[in-house]
Amino acid sequence: MGRGENMGYLTQPGGRQKKQQFHLDVDVEPLFIRFLRTFKEILKFVLFSYTVLFGALLLARWTTYFMNPSVLGQQVQRNTLTVLRDPGGTSRFLRSDPPEPSRVSTAPVRGLIRPSEPLIMAGTGDGSSDVQWCFSQVKGAIDDEVAEADVISTVEFNHSGELLATGDKGGRVVIFQQEPESKNQPQCRGEYNVYSTFQSHEPEFDYLKSLEIEEKINKIRWLPQKNAAQFLLSTNDKTIKLWKISERDKRPEGYNLKEEDGRYRDFNTVTTLRVPVFMPMDLMVEASPRRVFANAHTYHINSISVNSDCETYLSADDLRINLWNLEINDRSFNIVDIKPANMEELTEVITAAEFHPNQCNTFVYSSSKGTIRLCDMRAAALCDQHTKLFEEPEDPNNRSFFSEIISSISDVKFSHSGRYMMTRDYLSVKVWDLNMETRPVETYQVHDYLRSKLCSLYENDCIFDKFECCWNGNDSVVMTGSYNNFFRMFDRGYRQDVTLEASRENSKPRSVLKPRKVSTGGKRKKDEISVDCLDFNKKILHTAWHPLDNIIAVATTNNLYIFQEKLN
Amino acid sequence: MLGRGVKRKWSCLEELEVETLPAAAAEKEKNEVEEEEQKDEDGLLASPSKSDMSHLQQRQRVLGLCLEKLQRYQAGVELSLRRSVLLINTLRQIQEDMQSDGVGTCAPEVLLNGVHSDSCILREDMPVTCPGCAEGDGGNLSPPLSPESSSQEATSSPDQQKSLPAATINAFSDAVNAMGYLSDLALDDIFEDIDTSMYETSDLPSAWASSSLWPVSVSLWADEDVKMRPPGHASAGGLQSCLMDLNELDHIMEILVKS
């Protein structure tokens, strides 16, 4: 059998007729040509198999890509995620630049929760605090005469931090919006400018009891954003309102029967028809009340809190807590009632309440006796029986006639993680772990130098002041206000605290705030202020921290100060 | 006791405090207070009796302030429930403190002074220096000054120490009950019209007992329950008749309102 014969069979196995033809051709052709033909066939086969392989790989790749859509996204956010979840981390977050090397000798004492990397900004003077705060803006009247209606009574950032709402004693709500970061100053975060102002509540008169109902806004709470409009709840002593804030930047023009100013045209003059079109207009922000939740509270409302399910919210007054559905304004459930049958036996009132940030069935409420009760709505319809009771035993050394008054809790706030909660009583801030009821895990003294002055503070009623407190975005720093326009920040990780002042004197743009100190002993150092010189009429009761950034809003009597972290 | 809207003289209170608190300055300046407390602290270090005195002084002061705050009622100003509850609890604490102290070694004159200071606070028409306050020791007191003193005299000296706490406790319980988060405003208004003018006589005890309670309980708590409480009973026999009339009137009014 010749080589040609075999080749014919191999290359064309099916073709018998062709084989004969080929047999003749093959005999005549030179060897090289035969080799090329074979090679061509082999190449075809190879090409075919590679195509199949490539196609299979592409198919596999696409399949995995669609199954894990955030695969790409996770890569980008890894830095922020780790920092946000690190409870002892510093307050630097959302940073893409790598952490800077730590300074060795001035490293501060670490607390129980050690941060993963010591992030100390290069250029910080003494290394004692990681963040330097500088003045950004101040809102409000400059003159010292404070109009009663301008006194700020609540401050709240929304969930993205873009909007900042303030409520005042005159029943007005002013919303500021952060400008987008400009390219000229990439280091400076946007300024807050007035976005919307509206009258939320009006003064009312209760004729049955001959009592005036103040229009002062006690609390504002934002709802998480679901569409283009923003929603917030604002409350005074008796009534809660749901406001919708929406933007309008187009309006229809070219009506056939109406003039531009709204007057109706005489239809005899209409000769042609046209289709109205939307034309751009100046941005207009409208606030409209969508729901009014009234007549559910006999006593004065002190707190509202939106549930994590975004469908319900609670409102708490001195003796009762009600659960509302955001859609239904004529009915509410009473979930806590501590009113005794005989009012003479009343010894305790509710001072604050809040829903857990993640668990929609859990909420806490604090009392005037210094206790916090955690309730689970799954346990019973009426949550009078608490699930957990958080109470610290009283220090017998510090017992005085004012012990109960100063132990009254004025504010309770959950951490963003939901693991901790913070309470503010008159002299201290306490951080509680929700798993431990016996005592707080951290206690920070805000102004312990006032402990010896309690009698005179009782006299001028300052002992009844209700200070609020707030967490920063990653739960590493807590902030609260004090007297003389001082406010204090406590870094939980580094166990450091700083006292800063909100005053017009420090109001130069981007001027760094100098830490203040109150001298307690006899010897007063330079730049320290003695306890007797504190102005107890200048108090900072309301503070708020941007949820994602190091921007804080601090409310003095009638001014709103905005401070930012110093950026290099 | 004068009705609503009449200002109380601050100077009366200050001068009384000068009388009753020999070691303390009468001014309310913070500096003064600080100095006083420093003195008190020195006193604490020096001798235990001084610490008792400073404790008692502070207690009296707090008591006076407490009652003053509870009584501070001007048109349109209402105490929040939280503040009222805290003040009442403080008052109760002082009451318990006095109770435990009263049966102890505490000199009765301090209690008397305490009692006098608060009854002096409550009454507008007290002379600037009440003779009872000037008394140093727990001796005889001029009769018409206070219900407690008259009750003390009535019950006579051997049980002086025990009766004093009882009287003061009654006084406190009256105040506490008055704060009773109870009355409806409308009812109180009706009663104010009827009662106080009749009983605002030289008969000071009843004036103290009745009228001191009425203005305070007005509009402090908006409570839908309607409960009438008669004003507190002083144990002194001399007051009984006046108060019985008052109670009958209350009872009658209660029936009228409820029907």
mmCIF file of C-alpha atoms in Angstrom, chain A residues 52-360:
data_model
loop_
_atom_site.group_PDB
_atom_site.id
_atom_site.type_symbol
_atom_site.label_atom_id
_atom_site.label_comp_id
_atom_site.label_asym_id
_atom_site.label_seq_id
_atom_site.Cartn_x
_atom_site.Cartn_y
_atom_site.Cartn_z
ATOM 1 C CA VAL A 52 -14.710 26.106 21.542
ATOM 2 C CA LEU A 53 -12.403 26.590 24.473
ATOM 3 C CA PHE A 54 -12.455 30.363 24.257
ATOM 4 C CA GLY A 55 -16.181 30.404 24.035
ATOM 5 C CA ALA A 56 -16.476 28.225 27.074
ATOM 6 C CA LEU A 57 -14.166 30.457 29.056
ATOM 7 C CA LEU A 58 -16.106 33.562 28.132
ATOM 8 C CA LEU A 59 -19.308 31.910 29.117
ATOM 9 C CA ALA A 60 -17.882 30.920 32.464
ATOM 10 C CA ARG A 61 -16.495 34.376 33.118
ATOM 11 C CA TRP A 62 -19.741 36.116 32.331
ATOM 12 C CA THR A 63 -21.657 33.726 34.483
ATOM 13 C CA THR A 64 -19.561 34.420 37.540
ATOM 14 C CA TYR A 65 -19.675 38.125 36.913
ATOM 15 C CA PHE A 66 -23.426 38.222 36.945
ATOM 16 C CA MET A 67 -23.662 36.071 39.999
ATOM 17 C CA ASN A 68 -21.458 38.395 42.062
ATOM 18 C CA PRO A 69 -22.289 41.852 40.935
ATOM 19 C CA SER A 70 -20.459 43.525 43.774
ATOM 20 C CA VAL A 71 -17.284 41.667 43.135
ATOM 21 C CA LEU A 72 -15.834 44.698 41.519
ATOM 22 C CA GLY A 73 -17.413 47.067 43.985
ATOM 23 C CA GLN A 74 -16.037 45.301 47.013
ATOM 24 C CA GLN A 75 -12.573 45.857 45.861
ATOM 25 C CA VAL A 76 -13.018 49.592 45.951
ATOM 26 C CA GLN A 77 -14.777 49.803 49.283
ATOM 27 C CA ARG A 78 -12.517 47.549 51.220
ATOM 28 C CA ASN A 79 -10.672 50.359 52.891
ATOM 29 C CA THR A 80 -13.752 52.094 54.135
ATOM 30 C CA LEU A 81 -15.419 48.934 55.317
ATOM 31 C CA THR A 82 -12.592 47.916 57.573
ATOM 32 C CA VAL A 83 -12.286 51.316 59.106
ATOM 33 C CA LEU A 84 -15.992 51.703 59.690
ATOM 34 C CA ARG A 85 -16.245 48.388 61.484
ATOM 35 C CA ASP A 86 -13.225 48.932 63.653
ATOM 36 C CA PRO A 87 -14.641 50.172 66.900
ATOM 37 C CA GLY A 88 -11.359 51.398 68.232
ATOM 38 C CA GLY A 89 -10.249 52.971 65.017
ATOM 39 C CA THR A 90 -9.524 56.589 64.691
ATOM 40 C CA SER A 91 -11.899 59.081 63.344
ATOM 41 C CA ARG A 92 -10.232 59.140 59.979
ATOM 42 C CA PHE A 93 -12.293 57.234 57.564
ATOM 43 C CA LEU A 94 -13.389 57.220 53.982
ATOM 44 C CA ARG A 95 -9.820 57.822 53.056
ATOM 45 C CA SER A 96 -8.173 56.365 50.040
ATOM 46 C CA ASP A 97 -4.668 57.504 50.878
ATOM 47 C CA PRO A 98 -2.590 55.001 52.762
ATOM 48 C CA PRO A 99 -2.143 55.411 56.491
ATOM 49 C CA GLU A 100 0.766 57.524 57.469
ATOM 50 C CA PRO A 101 3.534 56.142 59.648
ATOM 51 C CA SER A 102 3.011 56.664 63.337
ATOM 52 C CA ARG A 103 5.060 59.018 65.439
ATOM 53 C CA VAL A 104 6.863 57.055 68.022
ATOM 54 C CA SER A 105 7.496 58.961 71.224
ATOM 55 C CA THR A 106 4.276 60.865 71.443
ATOM 56 C CA ALA A 107 2.031 57.916 70.846
ATOM 57 C CA PRO A 108 -0.948 58.271 73.117
ATOM 58 C CA VAL A 109 -2.018 55.708 75.667
ATOM 59 C CA ARG A 110 -4.206 53.118 74.053
ATOM 60 C CA GLY A 111 -7.457 52.068 75.553
ATOM 61 C CA LEU A 112 -9.009 48.680 75.777
ATOM 62 C CA ILE A 113 -9.978 48.630 72.143
ATOM 63 C CA ARG A 114 -6.800 48.956 70.172
ATOM 64 C CA PRO A 115 -6.974 50.336 66.678
ATOM 65 C CA SER A 116 -5.461 48.245 63.950
ATOM 66 C CA GLU A 117 -3.197 50.972 62.669
ATOM 67 C CA PRO A 118 -2.161 54.043 64.548
ATOM 68 C CA LEU A 119 -3.263 56.741 62.157
ATOM 69 C CA ILE A 120 -1.831 60.027 63.279
ATOM 70 C CA MET A 121 -1.910 62.888 60.910
ATOM 71 C CA ALA A 122 1.455 64.181 59.995
ATOM 72 C CA GLY A 123 1.836 67.705 61.140
ATOM 73 C CA THR A 124 -0.240 67.381 64.274
ATOM 74 C CA GLY A 125 1.420 69.407 66.978
ATOM 75 C CA ASP A 126 1.558 67.262 70.047
ATOM 76 C CA GLY A 127 0.044 64.083 68.714
ATOM 77 C CA SER A 128 -2.509 64.002 71.486
ATOM 78 C CA SER A 129 -5.527 64.111 69.250
ATOM 79 C CA ASP A 130 -5.817 62.727 65.843
ATOM 80 C CA VAL A 131 -8.203 65.237 64.470
ATOM 81 C CA GLN A 132 -7.861 68.958 64.517
ATOM 82 C CA TRP A 133 -11.058 70.866 64.196
ATOM 83 C CA CYS A 134 -11.363 74.139 62.455
ATOM 84 C CA PHE A 135 -14.131 76.601 62.072
ATOM 85 C CA SER A 136 -16.194 76.378 58.948
ATOM 86 C CA GLN A 137 -19.389 78.399 59.245
ATOM 87 C CA VAL A 138 -21.726 80.047 61.705
ATOM 88 C CA LYS A 139 -25.420 80.601 61.086
ATOM 89 C CA GLY A 140 -27.659 82.946 62.958
ATOM 90 C CA ALA A 141 -27.805 86.486 64.225
ATOM 91 C CA ILE A 142 -24.670 88.141 65.452
ATOM 92 C CA ASP A 143 -26.094 90.466 68.050
ATOM 93 C CA ASP A 144 -26.195 89.469 71.657
ATOM 94 C CA GLU A 145 -29.871 90.114 72.101
ATOM 95 C CA VAL A 146 -31.386 86.736 71.538
ATOM 96 C CA ALA A 147 -34.911 86.699 70.264
ATOM 97 C CA GLU A 148 -36.768 83.992 72.111
ATOM 98 C CA ALA A 149 -38.124 82.521 68.909
ATOM 99 C CA ASP A 150 -34.659 82.080 67.437
ATOM 100 C CA VAL A 151 -33.355 79.784 70.149
ATOM 101 C CA ILE A 152 -32.316 76.563 68.441
ATOM 102 C CA SER A 153 -33.968 73.567 70.008
ATOM 103 C CA THR A 154 -32.825 70.649 67.856
ATOM 104 C CA VAL A 155 -30.170 69.816 65.250
ATOM 105 C CA GLU A 156 -30.094 66.736 63.015
ATOM 106 C CA PHE A 157 -28.162 65.551 59.967
ATOM 107 C CA ASN A 158 -29.933 63.345 57.467
ATOM 108 C CA HIS A 159 -28.709 59.856 56.637
ATOM 109 C CA SER A 160 -26.343 60.960 53.893
ATOM 110 C CA GLY A 161 -25.171 64.050 55.714
ATOM 111 C CA GLU A 162 -26.017 66.261 52.804
ATOM 112 C CA LEU A 163 -28.839 67.984 54.643
ATOM 113 C CA LEU A 164 -28.785 69.526 58.102
ATOM 114 C CA ALA A 165 -32.067 70.426 59.779
ATOM 115 C CA THR A 166 -32.514 72.746 62.746
ATOM 116 C CA GLY A 167 -35.656 73.514 64.693
ATOM 117 C CA ASP A 168 -36.181 76.529 66.881
ATOM 118 C CA LYS A 169 -38.457 77.758 69.592
ATOM 119 C CA GLY A 170 -40.560 79.671 67.127
ATOM 120 C CA GLY A 171 -41.694 76.480 65.451
ATOM 121 C CA ARG A 172 -39.597 76.953 62.338
ATOM 122 C CA VAL A 173 -37.468 74.351 60.610
ATOM 123 C CA VAL A 174 -34.445 75.503 58.621
ATOM 124 C CA ILE A 175 -32.703 72.984 56.376
ATOM 125 C CA PHE A 176 -29.172 73.531 55.116
ATOM 126 C CA GLN A 177 -27.711 71.702 52.148
ATOM 127 C CA GLN A 178 -24.086 70.910 51.633
ATOM 128 C CA GLU A 179 -22.653 72.288 48.430
ATOM 129 C CA PRO A 180 -20.871 69.740 46.268
ATOM 130 C CA GLU A 181 -17.117 69.827 46.660
ATOM 131 C CA SER A 182 -15.654 72.336 44.305
ATOM 132 C CA LYS A 183 -12.731 71.578 42.096
ATOM 133 C CA ASN A 184 -10.990 74.747 43.236
ATOM 134 C CA GLN A 185 -10.714 73.554 46.788
ATOM 135 C CA PRO A 186 -10.612 69.800 46.776
ATOM 136 C CA GLN A 187 -9.409 69.761 50.376
ATOM 137 C CA CYS A 188 -12.345 71.656 51.732
ATOM 138 C CA ARG A 189 -15.664 69.952 52.121
ATOM 139 C CA GLY A 190 -18.677 71.762 50.860
ATOM 140 C CA GLU A 191 -20.354 74.536 52.786
ATOM 141 C CA TYR A 192 -23.852 74.343 54.132
ATOM 142 C CA ASN A 193 -26.275 76.880 52.755
ATOM 143 C CA VAL A 194 -29.939 77.406 53.387
ATOM 144 C CA TYR A 195 -31.999 74.985 51.372
ATOM 145 C CA SER A 196 -35.463 75.397 52.795
ATOM 146 C CA THR A 197 -37.237 77.213 55.620
ATOM 147 C CA PHE A 198 -40.756 76.551 56.718
ATOM 148 C CA GLN A 199 -43.028 77.014 59.690
ATOM 149 C CA SER A 200 -43.597 73.563 61.063
ATOM 150 C CA HIS A 201 -45.727 74.171 64.131
ATOM 151 C CA GLU A 202 -47.874 77.031 65.297
ATOM 152 C CA PRO A 203 -48.637 77.938 68.885
ATOM 153 C CA GLU A 204 -51.896 76.457 70.037
ATOM 154 C CA PHE A 205 -54.131 76.963 72.976
ATOM 155 C CA ASP A 206 -55.707 74.113 74.845
ATOM 156 C CA TYR A 207 -59.009 75.591 75.873
ATOM 157 C CA LEU A 208 -59.957 72.744 78.134
ATOM 158 C CA LYS A 209 -56.951 73.170 80.347
ATOM 159 C CA SER A 210 -56.284 76.844 79.692
ATOM 160 C CA LEU A 211 -52.773 76.047 78.700
ATOM 161 C CA GLU A 212 -50.705 77.285 75.860
ATOM 162 C CA ILE A 213 -49.074 74.609 73.752
ATOM 163 C CA GLU A 214 -45.644 75.792 72.751
ATOM 164 C CA GLU A 215 -44.666 75.643 69.128
ATOM 165 C CA LYS A 216 -41.069 74.872 70.037
ATOM 166 C CA ILE A 217 -39.712 72.021 67.935
ATOM 167 C CA ASN A 218 -38.537 69.373 70.364
ATOM 168 C CA LYS A 219 -37.109 66.881 67.912
ATOM 169 C CA ILE A 220 -36.523 66.402 64.196
ATOM 170 C CA ARG A 221 -35.856 62.986 62.712
ATOM 171 C CA TRP A 222 -35.108 62.298 59.060
ATOM 172 C CA LEU A 223 -36.528 59.338 57.218
ATOM 173 C CA PRO A 224 -34.190 57.327 55.000
ATOM 174 C CA GLN A 225 -34.464 58.576 51.456
ATOM 175 C CA LYS A 226 -36.500 56.403 49.127
ATOM 176 C CA ASN A 227 -37.108 58.668 46.154
ATOM 177 C CA ALA A 228 -36.230 62.140 45.001
ATOM 178 C CA ALA A 229 -38.035 63.813 47.875
ATOM 179 C CA GLN A 230 -36.829 64.052 51.458
ATOM 180 C CA PHE A 231 -39.038 63.321 54.445
ATOM 181 C CA LEU A 232 -38.663 64.375 58.030
ATOM 182 C CA LEU A 233 -40.673 64.138 61.215
ATOM 183 C CA SER A 234 -40.852 67.169 63.442
ATOM 184 C CA THR A 235 -42.602 67.374 66.774
ATOM 185 C CA ASN A 236 -43.548 69.905 69.374
ATOM 186 C CA ASP A 237 -45.049 69.082 72.766
ATOM 187 C CA LYS A 238 -48.229 67.553 71.437
ATOM 188 C CA THR A 239 -48.226 67.056 67.678
ATOM 189 C CA ILE A 240 -45.937 65.257 65.241
ATOM 190 C CA LYS A 241 -45.855 66.189 61.579
ATOM 191 C CA LEU A 242 -44.405 64.426 58.562
ATOM 192 C CA TRP A 243 -42.975 66.900 56.080
ATOM 193 C CA LYS A 244 -42.075 66.237 52.470
ATOM 194 C CA ILE A 245 -39.357 68.392 51.023
ATOM 195 C CA SER A 246 -39.236 68.222 47.256
ATOM 196 C CA GLU A 247 -37.461 70.116 44.536
ATOM 197 C CA ARG A 248 -39.014 71.561 41.500
ATOM 198 C CA ASP A 249 -36.889 72.794 38.636
ATOM 199 C CA LYS A 250 -39.239 72.573 35.671
ATOM 200 C CA ARG A 251 -42.595 74.000 34.987
ATOM 201 C CA PRO A 252 -45.016 73.552 32.164
ATOM 202 C CA GLU A 253 -45.361 76.414 29.750
ATOM 203 C CA GLY A 254 -47.467 76.996 26.718
ATOM 204 C CA TYR A 255 -50.956 76.274 27.841
ATOM 205 C CA ASN A 256 -53.646 76.965 25.371
ATOM 206 C CA LEU A 257 -56.278 78.358 27.654
ATOM 207 C CA LYS A 258 -54.118 79.989 30.297
ATOM 208 C CA GLU A 259 -51.724 82.849 30.115
ATOM 209 C CA GLU A 260 -48.305 82.528 31.658
ATOM 210 C CA ASP A 261 -49.457 84.283 34.811
ATOM 211 C CA GLY A 262 -52.449 82.012 35.207
ATOM 212 C CA ARG A 263 -55.257 84.145 33.884
ATOM 213 C CA TYR A 264 -57.627 82.426 31.579
ATOM 214 C CA ARG A 265 -57.607 83.397 27.981
ATOM 215 C CA ASP A 266 -60.714 84.144 26.118
ATOM 216 C CA PHE A 267 -61.081 81.096 23.959
ATOM 217 C CA ASN A 268 -62.319 83.163 21.061
ATOM 218 C CA THR A 269 -58.800 84.489 20.685
ATOM 219 C CA VAL A 270 -57.290 81.052 20.385
ATOM 220 C CA THR A 271 -56.415 80.434 16.789
ATOM 221 C CA THR A 272 -53.833 77.694 16.990
ATOM 222 C CA LEU A 273 -53.190 74.841 19.351
ATOM 223 C CA ARG A 274 -49.898 73.897 20.883
ATOM 224 C CA VAL A 275 -48.677 71.251 23.254
ATOM 225 C CA PRO A 276 -47.433 72.562 26.608
ATOM 226 C CA VAL A 277 -43.800 71.755 27.282
ATOM 227 C CA PHE A 278 -41.681 71.609 30.451
ATOM 228 C CA MET A 279 -39.238 74.451 30.632
ATOM 229 C CA PRO A 280 -36.467 74.751 33.192
ATOM 230 C CA MET A 281 -36.960 77.212 35.986
ATOM 231 C CA ASP A 282 -35.095 78.349 39.092
ATOM 232 C CA LEU A 283 -34.851 75.632 41.649
ATOM 233 C CA MET A 284 -37.708 75.808 44.091
ATOM 234 C CA VAL A 285 -37.795 73.745 47.250
ATOM 235 C CA GLU A 286 -41.230 73.011 48.591
ATOM 236 C CA ALA A 287 -42.093 71.680 51.996
ATOM 237 C CA SER A 288 -45.540 70.265 52.467
ATOM 238 C CA PRO A 289 -47.036 68.514 55.472
ATOM 239 C CA ARG A 290 -48.053 65.033 54.434
ATOM 240 C CA ARG A 291 -49.297 63.728 57.767
ATOM 241 C CA VAL A 292 -50.257 65.250 61.069
ATOM 242 C CA PHE A 293 -50.187 62.912 64.057
ATOM 243 C CA ALA A 294 -52.100 64.678 66.774
ATOM 244 C CA ASN A 295 -54.024 64.154 69.974
ATOM 245 C CA ALA A 296 -52.228 61.074 71.140
ATOM 246 C CA HIS A 297 -50.239 62.476 74.030
ATOM 247 C CA THR A 298 -51.489 63.890 77.272
ATOM 248 C CA TYR A 299 -48.047 64.880 78.432
ATOM 249 C CA HIS A 300 -45.228 66.596 76.622
ATOM 250 C CA ILE A 301 -43.516 64.690 73.847
ATOM 251 C CA ASN A 302 -39.784 64.481 74.459
ATOM 252 C CA SER A 303 -38.593 62.014 71.772
ATOM 253 C CA ILE A 304 -39.442 60.524 68.414
ATOM 254 C CA SER A 305 -37.542 57.727 66.733
ATOM 255 C CA VAL A 306 -37.973 56.156 63.311
ATOM 256 C CA ASN A 307 -37.829 52.378 63.180
ATOM 257 C CA SER A 308 -35.348 50.561 60.978
ATOM 258 C CA ASP A 309 -38.254 49.104 59.030
ATOM 259 C CA CYS A 310 -39.020 52.643 57.831
ATOM 260 C CA GLU A 311 -42.705 52.017 58.328
ATOM 261 C CA THR A 312 -43.228 52.791 61.965
ATOM 262 C CA TYR A 313 -41.956 55.231 64.496
ATOM 263 C CA LEU A 314 -42.361 55.822 68.198
ATOM 264 C CA SER A 315 -43.161 58.977 70.107
ATOM 265 C CA ALA A 316 -42.506 59.236 73.829
ATOM 266 C CA ASP A 317 -43.898 61.647 76.356
ATOM 267 C CA ASP A 318 -43.355 61.775 80.099
ATOM 268 C CA LEU A 319 -45.413 58.734 80.915
ATOM 269 C CA ARG A 320 -46.287 56.914 77.703
ATOM 270 C CA ILE A 321 -44.748 55.717 74.481
ATOM 271 C CA ASN A 322 -46.846 55.309 71.345
ATOM 272 C CA LEU A 323 -46.099 53.392 68.179
ATOM 273 C CA TRP A 324 -47.277 54.919 64.924
ATOM 274 C CA ASN A 325 -47.415 53.809 61.339
ATOM 275 C CA LEU A 326 -46.153 56.518 59.034
ATOM 276 C CA GLU A 327 -49.139 56.073 56.767
ATOM 277 C CA ILE A 328 -51.831 56.137 59.421
ATOM 278 C CA ASN A 329 -52.283 59.317 61.342
ATOM 279 C CA ASP A 330 -55.452 58.737 63.271
ATOM 280 C CA ARG A 331 -54.420 55.740 65.288
ATOM 281 C CA SER A 332 -51.430 54.726 67.333
ATOM 282 C CA PHE A 333 -50.547 51.841 69.605
ATOM 283 C CA ASN A 334 -49.558 52.494 73.167
ATOM 284 C CA ILE A 335 -46.570 50.298 73.920
ATOM 285 C CA VAL A 336 -45.325 51.671 77.236
ATOM 286 C CA ASP A 337 -47.361 53.212 80.023
ATOM 287 C CA ILE A 338 -45.744 53.984 83.340
ATOM 288 C CA LYS A 339 -48.489 56.130 84.723
ATOM 289 C CA PRO A 340 -49.470 54.840 88.160
ATOM 290 C CA ALA A 341 -53.097 54.418 89.063
ATOM 291 C CA ASN A 342 -52.629 56.893 91.843
ATOM 292 C CA MET A 343 -50.714 59.879 90.621
ATOM 293 C CA GLU A 344 -49.422 60.532 94.085
ATOM 294 C CA GLU A 345 -47.212 57.524 93.680
ATOM 295 C CA LEU A 346 -45.486 58.950 90.636
ATOM 296 C CA THR A 347 -41.768 59.048 91.143
ATOM 297 C CA GLU A 348 -40.324 58.448 87.723
ATOM 298 C CA VAL A 349 -40.896 59.819 84.235
ATOM 299 C CA ILE A 350 -39.665 58.844 80.792
ATOM 300 C CA THR A 351 -37.013 61.199 79.500
ATOM 301 C CA ALA A 352 -35.919 59.742 76.136
ATOM 302 C CA ALA A 353 -36.635 56.784 73.856
ATOM 303 C CA GLU A 354 -35.043 55.362 70.728
ATOM 304 C CA PHE A 355 -35.420 52.424 68.390
ATOM 305 C CA HIS A 356 -32.518 50.083 67.794
ATOM 306 C CA PRO A 357 -30.792 50.957 64.516
ATOM 307 C CA ASN A 358 -30.891 47.424 63.137
ATOM 308 C CA GLN A 359 -33.453 45.409 65.060
ATOM 309 C CA CYS A 360 -36.911 46.653 64.349
#
